[in-house]
Amino acid sequence: MSSFTRPLARLIEQFERLPGIGPRTAQRLALHLLRQPDDQVRGFADALLNAKRQVGQCQQCFHLSAEPICEICRNPERLSNQLCIVADSRDLLAMERSREFRGLYHVLGGLISPMDGIGPEALQIQSLLERVTERSPTEVILALTPSVEGDTTSLYLARLLKPFCRVTRIAYGLPVGSELEFVDDITLARALEGRRPVA
Amino acid sequence: MSSFTRPLARLIEQFERLPGIGPRTAQRLALHLLRQPDDQVRGFADALLNAKRQVGQCQQCFHLSAEPICEICRNPERLSNQLCIVADSRDLLAMERSREFRGLYHVLGGLISPMDGIGPEALQIQSLLERVTERSPTEVILALTPSVEGDTTSLYLARLLKPFCRVTRIAYGLPVGSELEFVDDITLARALEGRRPVA
C-alpha cells in the first residue's frame, strides 16, 4: 500500500512472514513497536539475533539448547532410566507442560515419511540407538503424533529398540473434557482398542 | 519454564509483550524463527531497528513517515481542498484501505479526554488551525471514533474550524452486512438520527 513509508512496510512484511500472522495483525504489531521506546525495540532485535546465534542443539538429546548439553539432560533430578522419544522440540515442550514425565528425552528431528523422502537416516535414530545401547534405560516411551508418519516411526523404533529395553507408547484415546458423541471415528476406534481394566 | 534455554526464553518474552500475543503464540513464533536461515532472522532484526530509527512524523500531516513530508502529502494526485482529520496513523490507514478518500489528512495524535488530562494543546490542533487558515481547504472531514472522546473532539474542532471552511463528519450508522435486530441501541439511535432522503 502506498500509505506505508518504506521502513514501516518492510517491518510489516517481516511480521507477515510469521506463521498465523495476517496483514492486519502484522500492521498492528509493527505500529505498536514504533510507539515503544528505543531500548525496547533494540531489546527485541537483540533477542532475535542472540537466540538465532546462541541456540543450537543439545549434543545428547538434540533439544534446543544454548549449551552443549541442555538443562534437562544436566538436571540430576531427572530419571535417566526413562527415555521419551519426541519428533521435535515443540513436542518436548508440550510434554514438559504436562509435568507428568520426569525422565530424559530424545528429539528425533522429524518423523519417518517415505512420501517426503525422509528415511530413518535423516533423523536422530542412530544416535538414539547408541544412547540406548550405551546407557541401557529400562524404558523407552514413544510420544509421537498419531498419524501415518507417527505410527510408521513408532513401529520402526519399537522393532529397533525392543532387543534392548521395554518400549511403550503414550495412549491414544478420548481427550479429557471431550464429548464422546463428537469424537471422530478413528480416535474412538483407538480408544476402544486401548481399553484398560477398571481398577 | 526451565525447559527453555535462556536466549530462547528471552525471545519468547519479547513476543509476549506484543499486543494480542499470548504465551503459546509467542513460543510458536520464536521456535519458527529459530528454524529460519540466518539472513532472514537478521533481516527481521534490521527491519525492526530501521523502522524505529527512520520512521518519524510528516511535518505537514503528522502521519508516520520516513521523509520530512509523507508520500500522501507529496502526491500531486491528492485533492488538497479536502482535509480529513483522524486520531492516529492507524485510523488514517483504515481510511486509506476504504479507497474512498482522495484528499489530504491531518493526524491529531489522540483525542481530547479531560478524564485522562489530554486537552487540545496536547494534540496537533494548533498546527491544524494554521494549516486551515493558510491553505483554506473547502471542506474538513472529521473521521473520529464514535465515543465520548471522539464526540468531544469533533465538537471542539467543528467550533474552531467552522469560521474558515465547511466542517463535516463521517456517518455513524449500521455497519454494512449487520442485522438490524442485533445492532446495539446507540448505533441504531445514531442511524435514525442520521437518516437521509431516499434518492
mmCIF file of C-alpha atoms in Angstrom:
data_model
loop_
_atom_site.group_PDB
_atom_site.id
_atom_site.type_symbol
_atom_site.label_atom_id
_atom_site.label_comp_id
_atom_site.label_asym_id
_atom_site.label_seq_id
_atom_site.Cartn_x
_atom_site.Cartn_y
_atom_site.Cartn_z
ATOM 1 C CA MET A 1 0.000 0.000 0.000
ATOM 2 C CA SER A 2 1.321 3.432 -0.880
ATOM 3 C CA SER A 3 0.293 4.826 2.510
ATOM 4 C CA PHE A 4 3.129 2.984 4.334
ATOM 5 C CA THR A 5 6.521 4.557 4.439
ATOM 6 C CA ARG A 6 9.193 2.045 3.238
ATOM 7 C CA PRO A 7 10.898 1.149 6.558
ATOM 8 C CA LEU A 8 7.490 0.520 8.128
ATOM 9 C CA ALA A 9 6.302 -1.526 5.149
ATOM 10 C CA ARG A 10 9.430 -3.674 5.461
ATOM 11 C CA LEU A 11 8.787 -4.341 9.150
ATOM 12 C CA ILE A 12 5.174 -5.258 8.408
ATOM 13 C CA GLU A 13 6.389 -7.679 5.716
ATOM 14 C CA GLN A 14 8.666 -9.365 8.254
ATOM 15 C CA PHE A 15 5.767 -9.892 10.656
ATOM 16 C CA GLU A 16 3.562 -11.190 7.830
ATOM 17 C CA ARG A 17 6.081 -13.953 7.145
ATOM 18 C CA LEU A 18 5.466 -15.412 10.609
ATOM 19 C CA PRO A 19 3.013 -18.316 10.831
ATOM 20 C CA GLY A 20 -0.550 -17.309 11.726
ATOM 21 C CA ILE A 21 0.130 -13.565 11.375
ATOM 22 C CA GLY A 22 -2.099 -11.923 8.751
ATOM 23 C CA PRO A 23 -1.659 -8.478 7.166
ATOM 24 C CA ARG A 24 -3.824 -6.705 9.744
ATOM 25 C CA THR A 25 -2.067 -8.246 12.751
ATOM 26 C CA ALA A 26 1.342 -7.567 11.167
ATOM 27 C CA GLN A 27 0.383 -3.914 10.763
ATOM 28 C CA ARG A 28 -0.878 -3.685 14.350
ATOM 29 C CA LEU A 29 2.322 -5.250 15.754
ATOM 30 C CA ALA A 30 4.607 -3.011 13.667
ATOM 31 C CA LEU A 31 2.741 0.157 14.644
ATOM 32 C CA HIS A 32 2.829 -0.945 18.282
ATOM 33 C CA LEU A 33 6.601 -1.365 18.172
ATOM 34 C CA LEU A 34 7.085 2.058 16.578
ATOM 35 C CA ARG A 35 5.385 3.564 19.612
ATOM 36 C CA GLN A 36 7.714 1.776 22.062
ATOM 37 C CA PRO A 37 10.888 3.371 23.444
ATOM 38 C CA ASP A 38 14.132 2.881 21.519
ATOM 39 C CA ASP A 39 15.688 0.486 24.022
ATOM 40 C CA GLN A 40 12.714 -1.859 23.930
ATOM 41 C CA VAL A 41 12.883 -2.134 20.145
ATOM 42 C CA ARG A 42 16.642 -2.659 20.383
ATOM 43 C CA GLY A 43 15.984 -5.336 23.042
ATOM 44 C CA PHE A 44 13.678 -7.148 20.632
ATOM 45 C CA ALA A 45 16.240 -7.022 17.813
ATOM 46 C CA ASP A 46 18.981 -8.250 20.168
ATOM 47 C CA ALA A 47 16.799 -11.077 21.453
ATOM 48 C CA LEU A 48 16.217 -12.205 17.862
ATOM 49 C CA LEU A 49 19.889 -12.161 16.920
ATOM 50 C CA ASN A 50 21.070 -13.721 20.186
ATOM 51 C CA ALA A 51 18.531 -16.516 20.056
ATOM 52 C CA LYS A 52 19.495 -17.342 16.477
ATOM 53 C CA ARG A 53 23.225 -17.087 17.216
ATOM 54 C CA GLN A 54 23.346 -18.904 20.546
ATOM 55 C CA VAL A 55 20.681 -21.572 20.406
ATOM 56 C CA GLY A 56 21.801 -24.856 18.914
ATOM 57 C CA GLN A 57 21.073 -28.461 19.795
ATOM 58 C CA CYS A 58 21.886 -30.455 22.923
ATOM 59 C CA GLN A 59 24.564 -32.981 21.942
ATOM 60 C CA GLN A 60 22.834 -35.690 23.928
ATOM 61 C CA CYS A 61 19.076 -35.300 23.308
ATOM 62 C CA PHE A 62 19.034 -32.787 20.377
ATOM 63 C CA HIS A 63 16.610 -30.441 22.148
ATOM 64 C CA LEU A 64 17.171 -26.716 21.561
ATOM 65 C CA SER A 65 19.963 -25.548 23.843
ATOM 66 C CA ALA A 66 22.428 -22.677 24.196
ATOM 67 C CA GLU A 67 24.880 -25.023 25.944
ATOM 68 C CA PRO A 68 26.463 -28.243 24.599
ATOM 69 C CA ILE A 69 24.272 -30.259 26.999
ATOM 70 C CA CYS A 70 20.753 -28.928 27.712
ATOM 71 C CA GLU A 71 19.272 -28.106 31.114
ATOM 72 C CA ILE A 72 17.074 -31.200 31.141
ATOM 73 C CA CYS A 73 19.976 -33.567 30.417
ATOM 74 C CA ARG A 74 22.102 -31.791 33.056
ATOM 75 C CA ASN A 75 19.374 -31.887 35.714
ATOM 76 C CA PRO A 76 20.396 -34.549 38.294
ATOM 77 C CA GLU A 77 16.783 -34.883 39.443
ATOM 78 C CA ARG A 78 15.620 -36.264 36.094
ATOM 79 C CA LEU A 79 15.344 -40.075 35.941
ATOM 80 C CA SER A 80 17.928 -41.348 33.496
ATOM 81 C CA ASN A 81 16.323 -44.789 33.186
ATOM 82 C CA GLN A 82 13.304 -43.418 31.237
ATOM 83 C CA LEU A 83 13.751 -42.035 27.741
ATOM 84 C CA CYS A 84 10.893 -40.262 25.989
ATOM 85 C CA ILE A 85 11.128 -40.022 22.179
ATOM 86 C CA VAL A 86 9.581 -36.928 20.560
ATOM 87 C CA ALA A 87 9.564 -35.633 16.980
ATOM 88 C CA ASP A 88 10.723 -32.089 17.764
ATOM 89 C CA SER A 89 11.353 -29.521 20.489
ATOM 90 C CA ARG A 90 7.761 -28.269 20.349
ATOM 91 C CA ASP A 91 6.511 -31.719 21.294
ATOM 92 C CA LEU A 92 9.121 -31.906 24.062
ATOM 93 C CA LEU A 93 7.849 -28.602 25.458
ATOM 94 C CA ALA A 94 4.265 -29.881 25.339
ATOM 95 C CA MET A 95 5.347 -32.964 27.316
ATOM 96 C CA GLU A 96 7.104 -30.725 29.850
ATOM 97 C CA ARG A 97 3.975 -28.642 30.287
ATOM 98 C CA SER A 98 2.061 -31.765 31.354
ATOM 99 C CA ARG A 99 4.533 -32.075 34.303
ATOM 100 C CA GLU A 100 3.996 -35.818 34.221
ATOM 101 C CA PHE A 101 7.304 -37.037 32.836
ATOM 102 C CA ARG A 102 10.462 -36.835 34.935
ATOM 103 C CA GLY A 103 12.871 -38.788 32.715
ATOM 104 C CA LEU A 104 15.072 -37.695 29.803
ATOM 105 C CA TYR A 105 14.211 -37.027 26.158
ATOM 106 C CA HIS A 106 15.491 -37.800 22.700
ATOM 107 C CA VAL A 107 14.414 -35.428 19.910
ATOM 108 C CA LEU A 108 14.253 -37.165 16.511
ATOM 109 C CA GLY A 109 14.085 -34.010 14.421
ATOM 110 C CA GLY A 110 11.040 -35.225 12.476
ATOM 111 C CA LEU A 111 9.173 -38.399 11.579
ATOM 112 C CA ILE A 112 9.849 -41.110 9.012
ATOM 113 C CA SER A 113 7.928 -40.132 5.873
ATOM 114 C CA PRO A 114 8.756 -42.095 2.703
ATOM 115 C CA MET A 115 6.384 -39.817 0.743
ATOM 116 C CA ASP A 116 8.588 -36.813 1.588
ATOM 117 C CA GLY A 117 11.813 -38.775 1.191
ATOM 118 C CA ILE A 118 12.538 -38.725 4.939
ATOM 119 C CA GLY A 119 14.081 -42.043 5.959
ATOM 120 C CA PRO A 120 15.461 -43.128 9.353
ATOM 121 C CA GLU A 121 18.954 -41.888 8.390
ATOM 122 C CA ALA A 122 17.633 -38.276 8.172
ATOM 123 C CA LEU A 123 16.597 -38.422 11.835
ATOM 124 C CA GLN A 124 18.439 -38.760 15.156
ATOM 125 C CA ILE A 125 17.875 -42.523 15.201
ATOM 126 C CA GLN A 126 21.486 -43.746 15.007
ATOM 127 C CA SER A 127 22.286 -41.509 17.994
ATOM 128 C CA LEU A 128 19.213 -42.891 19.786
ATOM 129 C CA LEU A 129 20.352 -46.480 19.212
ATOM 130 C CA GLU A 130 23.820 -45.644 20.541
ATOM 131 C CA ARG A 131 22.308 -43.922 23.561
ATOM 132 C CA VAL A 132 20.046 -46.889 24.322
ATOM 133 C CA THR A 133 22.804 -49.488 23.960
ATOM 134 C CA GLU A 134 25.336 -47.448 25.988
ATOM 135 C CA ARG A 135 23.072 -46.186 28.794
ATOM 136 C CA SER A 136 20.562 -49.080 28.777
ATOM 137 C CA PRO A 137 17.441 -47.269 30.048
ATOM 138 C CA THR A 138 14.738 -49.549 31.442
ATOM 139 C CA GLU A 139 12.004 -47.983 29.305
ATOM 140 C CA VAL A 140 11.710 -46.037 26.076
ATOM 141 C CA ILE A 141 8.396 -44.156 25.745
ATOM 142 C CA LEU A 142 7.353 -43.177 22.224
ATOM 143 C CA ALA A 143 5.438 -39.865 22.280
ATOM 144 C CA LEU A 144 4.763 -39.368 18.578
ATOM 145 C CA THR A 145 1.716 -37.811 16.896
ATOM 146 C CA PRO A 146 -0.997 -40.324 15.965
ATOM 147 C CA SER A 147 -0.603 -40.088 12.161
ATOM 148 C CA VAL A 148 0.689 -42.296 9.356
ATOM 149 C CA GLU A 149 4.198 -40.879 9.824
ATOM 150 C CA GLY A 150 3.998 -41.088 13.617
ATOM 151 C CA ASP A 151 2.800 -44.683 13.534
ATOM 152 C CA THR A 152 5.422 -45.683 10.945
ATOM 153 C CA THR A 153 8.152 -44.145 13.094
ATOM 154 C CA SER A 154 6.791 -45.740 16.288
ATOM 155 C CA LEU A 155 6.723 -49.157 14.628
ATOM 156 C CA TYR A 156 10.238 -48.734 13.247
ATOM 157 C CA LEU A 157 11.642 -47.638 16.616
ATOM 158 C CA ALA A 158 9.785 -50.345 18.530
ATOM 159 C CA ARG A 159 11.382 -53.050 16.351
ATOM 160 C CA LEU A 160 14.796 -51.423 16.596
ATOM 161 C CA LEU A 161 14.813 -50.933 20.361
ATOM 162 C CA LYS A 162 12.881 -53.915 21.704
ATOM 163 C CA PRO A 163 16.010 -56.108 21.940
ATOM 164 C CA PHE A 164 17.475 -53.613 24.433
ATOM 165 C CA CYS A 165 14.643 -52.359 26.659
ATOM 166 C CA ARG A 166 10.933 -52.093 27.256
ATOM 167 C CA VAL A 167 9.281 -49.937 24.551
ATOM 168 C CA THR A 168 5.902 -48.260 25.209
ATOM 169 C CA ARG A 169 3.928 -45.531 23.505
ATOM 170 C CA ILE A 170 1.649 -42.885 25.035
ATOM 171 C CA ALA A 171 -2.077 -43.717 24.961
ATOM 172 C CA TYR A 172 -4.346 -42.611 22.134
ATOM 173 C CA GLY A 173 -7.940 -42.062 23.173
ATOM 174 C CA LEU A 174 -10.549 -39.504 24.120
ATOM 175 C CA PRO A 175 -9.189 -36.082 25.071
ATOM 176 C CA VAL A 176 -10.176 -35.138 28.614
ATOM 177 C CA GLY A 177 -13.262 -32.928 28.506
ATOM 178 C CA SER A 178 -14.381 -34.169 25.086
ATOM 179 C CA GLU A 179 -17.901 -35.395 24.375
ATOM 180 C CA LEU A 180 -17.995 -38.987 23.176
ATOM 181 C CA GLU A 181 -20.621 -38.281 20.529
ATOM 182 C CA PHE A 182 -18.444 -35.643 18.859
ATOM 183 C CA VAL A 183 -15.164 -37.568 18.903
ATOM 184 C CA ASP A 184 -14.036 -38.706 15.441
ATOM 185 C CA ASP A 185 -14.302 -42.374 14.436
ATOM 186 C CA ILE A 186 -10.595 -43.127 14.358
ATOM 187 C CA THR A 187 -9.955 -41.683 17.821
ATOM 188 C CA LEU A 188 -12.901 -43.689 19.159
ATOM 189 C CA ALA A 189 -11.575 -46.853 17.485
ATOM 190 C CA ARG A 190 -8.147 -46.198 19.035
ATOM 191 C CA ALA A 191 -9.733 -45.567 22.436
ATOM 192 C CA LEU A 192 -11.615 -48.857 22.256
ATOM 193 C CA GLU A 193 -8.500 -50.699 21.116
ATOM 194 C CA GLY A 194 -6.562 -49.215 24.038
ATOM 195 C CA ARG A 195 -9.184 -50.052 26.680
ATOM 196 C CA ARG A 196 -7.905 -50.998 30.134
ATOM 197 C CA PRO A 197 -9.425 -52.895 33.049
ATOM 198 C CA VAL A 198 -11.203 -50.642 35.556
ATOM 199 C CA ALA A 199 -9.099 -50.713 38.718
ATOM 200 C CA MET B 1 9.741 -22.680 32.350
ATOM 201 C CA SER B 2 13.026 -24.441 32.958
ATOM 202 C CA SER B 3 12.785 -26.285 29.647
ATOM 203 C CA PHE B 4 13.639 -23.146 27.639
ATOM 204 C CA THR B 5 17.250 -22.224 27.145
ATOM 205 C CA ARG B 6 17.848 -18.565 28.179
ATOM 206 C CA PRO B 7 18.270 -16.872 24.769
ATOM 207 C CA LEU B 8 15.101 -18.590 23.545
ATOM 208 C CA ALA B 9 13.175 -17.646 26.691
ATOM 209 C CA ARG B 10 14.218 -14.033 26.161
ATOM 210 C CA LEU B 11 12.958 -14.033 22.575
ATOM 211 C CA ILE B 12 9.652 -15.562 23.696
ATOM 212 C CA GLU B 13 9.325 -12.823 26.338
ATOM 213 C CA GLN B 14 9.775 -10.175 23.646
ATOM 214 C CA PHE B 15 6.988 -11.660 21.560
ATOM 215 C CA GLU B 16 4.737 -11.932 24.627
ATOM 216 C CA ARG B 17 4.996 -8.173 25.149
ATOM 217 C CA LEU B 18 3.276 -7.552 21.816
ATOM 218 C CA PRO B 19 -0.460 -6.850 21.935
ATOM 219 C CA GLY B 20 -2.651 -9.913 21.371
ATOM 220 C CA ILE B 21 0.265 -12.375 21.510
ATOM 221 C CA GLY B 22 -0.171 -14.974 24.268
ATOM 222 C CA PRO B 23 2.487 -17.313 25.685
ATOM 223 C CA ARG B 24 1.685 -20.161 23.267
ATOM 224 C CA THR B 25 1.779 -17.949 20.168
ATOM 225 C CA ALA B 26 4.978 -16.279 21.398
ATOM 226 C CA GLN B 27 6.585 -19.703 21.760
ATOM 227 C CA ARG B 28 5.420 -20.781 18.305
ATOM 228 C CA LEU B 29 6.760 -17.613 16.667
ATOM 229 C CA ALA B 30 10.118 -17.829 18.455
ATOM 230 C CA LEU B 31 10.590 -21.501 17.534
ATOM 231 C CA HIS B 32 9.615 -20.714 13.948
ATOM 232 C CA LEU B 33 12.261 -18.009 13.710
ATOM 233 C CA LEU B 34 14.939 -20.314 15.129
ATOM 234 C CA ARG B 35 14.294 -22.651 12.209
ATOM 235 C CA GLN B 36 14.735 -19.882 9.609
ATOM 236 C CA PRO B 37 18.048 -19.161 7.870
ATOM 237 C CA ASP B 38 20.449 -16.677 9.492
ATOM 238 C CA ASP B 39 19.892 -13.919 6.945
ATOM 239 C CA GLN B 40 16.139 -13.976 7.398
ATOM 240 C CA VAL B 41 16.446 -13.511 11.156
ATOM 241 C CA ARG B 42 18.992 -10.760 10.583
ATOM 242 C CA GLY B 43 16.549 -9.191 8.087
ATOM 243 C CA PHE B 44 13.868 -9.148 10.766
ATOM 244 C CA ALA B 45 16.166 -7.525 13.326
ATOM 245 C CA ASP B 46 17.298 -4.932 10.751
ATOM 246 C CA ALA B 47 13.712 -4.143 9.778
ATOM 247 C CA LEU B 48 12.910 -3.509 13.454
ATOM 248 C CA LEU B 49 15.864 -1.205 14.027
ATOM 249 C CA ASN B 50 15.472 0.642 10.712
ATOM 250 C CA ALA B 51 11.751 1.215 11.183
ATOM 251 C CA LYS B 52 12.343 2.595 14.680
ATOM 252 C CA ARG B 53 15.303 4.702 13.568
ATOM 253 C CA GLN B 54 13.936 6.082 10.307
ATOM 254 C CA VAL B 55 10.213 6.473 10.801
ATOM 255 C CA GLY B 56 9.150 9.787 12.265
ATOM 256 C CA GLN B 57 6.231 12.104 11.562
ATOM 257 C CA CYS B 58 5.303 14.023 8.441
ATOM 258 C CA GLN B 59 5.840 17.727 9.210
ATOM 259 C CA GLN B 60 2.600 18.633 7.476
ATOM 260 C CA CYS B 61 0.021 15.980 8.443
ATOM 261 C CA PHE B 62 1.859 14.125 11.305
ATOM 262 C CA HIS B 63 1.314 10.709 9.715
ATOM 263 C CA LEU B 64 4.158 8.202 10.146
ATOM 264 C CA SER B 65 6.827 8.966 7.573
ATOM 265 C CA ALA B 66 10.496 8.303 6.896
ATOM 266 C CA GLU B 67 10.753 11.589 4.985
ATOM 267 C CA PRO B 68 10.039 15.150 6.245
ATOM 268 C CA ILE B 69 6.862 15.218 4.131
ATOM 269 C CA CYS B 70 4.950 11.932 3.739
ATOM 270 C CA GLU B 71 4.006 10.216 0.484
ATOM 271 C CA ILE B 72 0.362 11.211 0.747
ATOM 272 C CA CYS B 73 1.158 14.909 1.233
ATOM 273 C CA ARG B 74 3.677 14.769 -1.643
ATOM 274 C CA ASN B 75 1.268 13.011 -4.014
ATOM 275 C CA PRO B 76 0.119 15.589 -6.593
ATOM 276 C CA GLU B 77 -2.952 13.500 -7.395
ATOM 277 C CA ARG B 78 -4.435 14.005 -3.920
ATOM 278 C CA LEU B 79 -7.037 16.756 -3.648
ATOM 279 C CA SER B 80 -5.633 19.499 -1.437
ATOM 280 C CA ASN B 81 -9.026 21.138 -0.882
ATOM 281 C CA GLN B 82 -10.281 18.244 1.310
ATOM 282 C CA LEU B 83 -8.749 17.624 4.706
ATOM 283 C CA CYS B 84 -9.639 14.514 6.711
ATOM 284 C CA ILE B 85 -8.941 14.637 10.471
ATOM 285 C CA VAL B 86 -8.030 11.336 12.164
ATOM 286 C CA ALA B 87 -6.912 10.492 15.690
ATOM 287 C CA ASP B 88 -3.842 8.450 14.714
ATOM 288 C CA SER B 89 -1.979 6.747 11.871
ATOM 289 C CA ARG B 90 -3.923 3.507 12.335
ATOM 290 C CA ASP B 91 -7.165 5.355 11.604
ATOM 291 C CA LEU B 92 -5.532 7.026 8.603
ATOM 292 C CA LEU B 93 -4.542 3.612 7.253
ATOM 293 C CA ALA B 94 -8.103 2.329 7.764
ATOM 294 C CA MET B 95 -9.393 5.309 5.765
ATOM 295 C CA GLU B 96 -6.864 4.589 3.014
ATOM 296 C CA ARG B 97 -7.993 0.961 2.846
ATOM 297 C CA SER B 98 -11.524 2.146 2.036
ATOM 298 C CA ARG B 99 -10.079 3.812 -1.130
ATOM 299 C CA GLU B 100 -12.878 6.367 -0.911
ATOM 300 C CA PHE B 101 -10.979 9.457 0.169
ATOM 301 C CA ARG B 102 -8.611 11.209 -2.246
ATOM 302 C CA GLY B 103 -7.800 14.332 -0.219
ATOM 303 C CA LEU B 104 -5.157 15.004 2.441
ATOM 304 C CA TYR B 105 -5.059 14.111 6.134
ATOM 305 C CA HIS B 106 -4.247 15.667 9.472
ATOM 306 C CA VAL B 107 -3.311 13.278 12.300
ATOM 307 C CA LEU B 108 -4.231 14.662 15.734
ATOM 308 C CA GLY B 109 -2.156 12.204 17.760
ATOM 309 C CA GLY B 110 -5.077 11.301 20.023
ATOM 310 C CA LEU B 111 -8.462 12.602 21.166
ATOM 311 C CA ILE B 112 -9.436 15.248 23.714
ATOM 312 C CA SER B 113 -10.001 13.420 27.001
ATOM 313 C CA PRO B 114 -10.332 15.587 30.132
ATOM 314 C CA MET B 115 -10.520 12.402 32.255
ATOM 315 C CA ASP B 116 -7.003 11.450 31.120
ATOM 316 C CA GLY B 117 -5.765 15.048 31.247
ATOM 317 C CA ILE B 118 -5.490 15.287 27.457
ATOM 318 C CA GLY B 119 -6.506 18.783 26.354
ATOM 319 C CA PRO B 120 -6.443 20.358 22.874
ATOM 320 C CA GLU B 121 -2.899 21.653 23.455
ATOM 321 C CA ALA B 122 -1.583 18.066 23.732
ATOM 322 C CA LEU B 123 -2.802 17.330 20.196
ATOM 323 C CA GLN B 124 -1.909 18.628 16.723
ATOM 324 C CA ILE B 125 -4.731 21.167 16.806
ATOM 325 C CA GLN B 126 -2.723 24.403 16.667
ATOM 326 C CA SER B 127 -0.962 23.067 13.568
ATOM 327 C CA LEU B 128 -4.346 22.109 12.120
ATOM 328 C CA LEU B 129 -5.703 25.600 12.656
ATOM 329 C CA GLU B 130 -2.635 27.103 10.968
ATOM 330 C CA ARG B 131 -2.983 24.682 8.086
ATOM 331 C CA VAL B 132 -6.664 25.503 7.619
ATOM 332 C CA THR B 133 -6.169 29.279 7.770
ATOM 333 C CA GLU B 134 -3.129 29.214 5.456
ATOM 334 C CA ARG B 135 -4.315 26.677 2.858
ATOM 335 C CA SER B 136 -8.090 27.329 3.187
ATOM 336 C CA PRO B 137 -9.444 23.905 2.194
ATOM 337 C CA THR B 138 -13.082 23.884 1.102
ATOM 338 C CA GLU B 139 -14.007 21.022 3.459
ATOM 339 C CA VAL B 140 -12.674 19.480 6.671
ATOM 340 C CA ILE B 141 -13.999 15.940 7.288
ATOM 341 C CA LEU B 142 -13.865 14.695 10.876
ATOM 342 C CA ALA B 143 -13.242 10.918 10.947
ATOM 343 C CA LEU B 144 -13.104 10.259 14.668
ATOM 344 C CA THR B 145 -14.303 7.214 16.605
ATOM 345 C CA PRO B 146 -17.909 7.475 17.862
ATOM 346 C CA SER B 147 -17.095 7.694 21.592
ATOM 347 C CA VAL B 148 -17.255 10.351 24.303
ATOM 348 C CA GLU B 149 -13.706 11.462 23.456
ATOM 349 C CA GLY B 150 -14.346 11.324 19.714
ATOM 350 C CA ASP B 151 -17.533 13.349 20.002
ATOM 351 C CA THR B 152 -15.917 15.903 22.332
ATOM 352 C CA THR B 153 -13.041 16.346 19.892
ATOM 353 C CA SER B 154 -15.385 16.582 16.892
ATOM 354 C CA LEU B 155 -17.449 19.251 18.622
ATOM 355 C CA TYR B 156 -14.362 21.212 19.634
ATOM 356 C CA LEU B 157 -12.892 21.108 16.131
ATOM 357 C CA ALA B 158 -16.209 21.930 14.456
ATOM 358 C CA ARG B 159 -16.495 25.118 16.533
ATOM 359 C CA LEU B 160 -12.881 26.003 15.923
ATOM 360 C CA LEU B 161 -12.893 25.476 12.157
ATOM 361 C CA LYS B 162 -16.391 26.498 11.071
ATOM 362 C CA PRO B 163 -15.396 30.167 10.558
ATOM 363 C CA PHE B 164 -12.900 29.045 7.901
ATOM 364 C CA CYS B 165 -14.493 26.189 5.944
ATOM 365 C CA ARG B 166 -17.237 23.599 5.715
ATOM 366 C CA VAL B 167 -16.867 21.022 8.512
ATOM 367 C CA THR B 168 -18.470 17.548 8.154
ATOM 368 C CA ARG B 169 -18.115 14.275 9.973
ATOM 369 C CA ILE B 170 -18.308 10.715 8.623
ATOM 370 C CA ALA B 171 -21.682 8.990 9.086
ATOM 371 C CA TYR B 172 -22.471 6.821 12.093
ATOM 372 C CA GLY B 173 -24.986 4.085 11.423
ATOM 373 C CA LEU B 174 -25.473 0.396 10.699
ATOM 374 C CA PRO B 175 -22.339 -1.401 9.548
ATOM 375 C CA VAL B 176 -22.818 -2.929 6.093
ATOM 376 C CA GLY B 177 -23.786 -6.598 6.468
ATOM 377 C CA SER B 178 -25.129 -6.182 10.002
ATOM 378 C CA GLU B 179 -28.561 -7.424 11.074
ATOM 379 C CA LEU B 180 -30.788 -4.647 12.368
ATOM 380 C CA GLU B 181 -32.121 -6.747 15.250
ATOM 381 C CA PHE B 182 -28.614 -7.339 16.631
ATOM 382 C CA VAL B 183 -27.332 -3.774 16.322
ATOM 383 C CA ASP B 184 -26.884 -2.020 19.683
ATOM 384 C CA ASP B 185 -29.319 0.712 20.767
ATOM 385 C CA ILE B 186 -26.935 3.624 20.499
ATOM 386 C CA THR B 187 -25.841 2.751 16.966
ATOM 387 C CA LEU B 188 -29.490 2.394 15.958
ATOM 388 C CA ALA B 189 -30.324 5.747 17.555
ATOM 389 C CA ARG B 190 -27.412 7.336 15.659
ATOM 390 C CA ALA B 191 -28.547 5.675 12.422
ATOM 391 C CA LEU B 192 -32.053 7.062 12.852
ATOM 392 C CA GLU B 193 -30.728 10.496 13.715
ATOM 393 C CA GLY B 194 -28.542 10.399 10.589
ATOM 394 C CA ARG B 195 -31.314 9.300 8.221
ATOM 395 C CA ARG B 196 -31.237 10.658 4.686
ATOM 396 C CA PRO B 197 -33.871 11.034 1.985
ATOM 397 C CA VAL B 198 -34.060 8.072 -0.397
ATOM 398 C CA ALA B 199 -32.810 9.309 -3.774
#
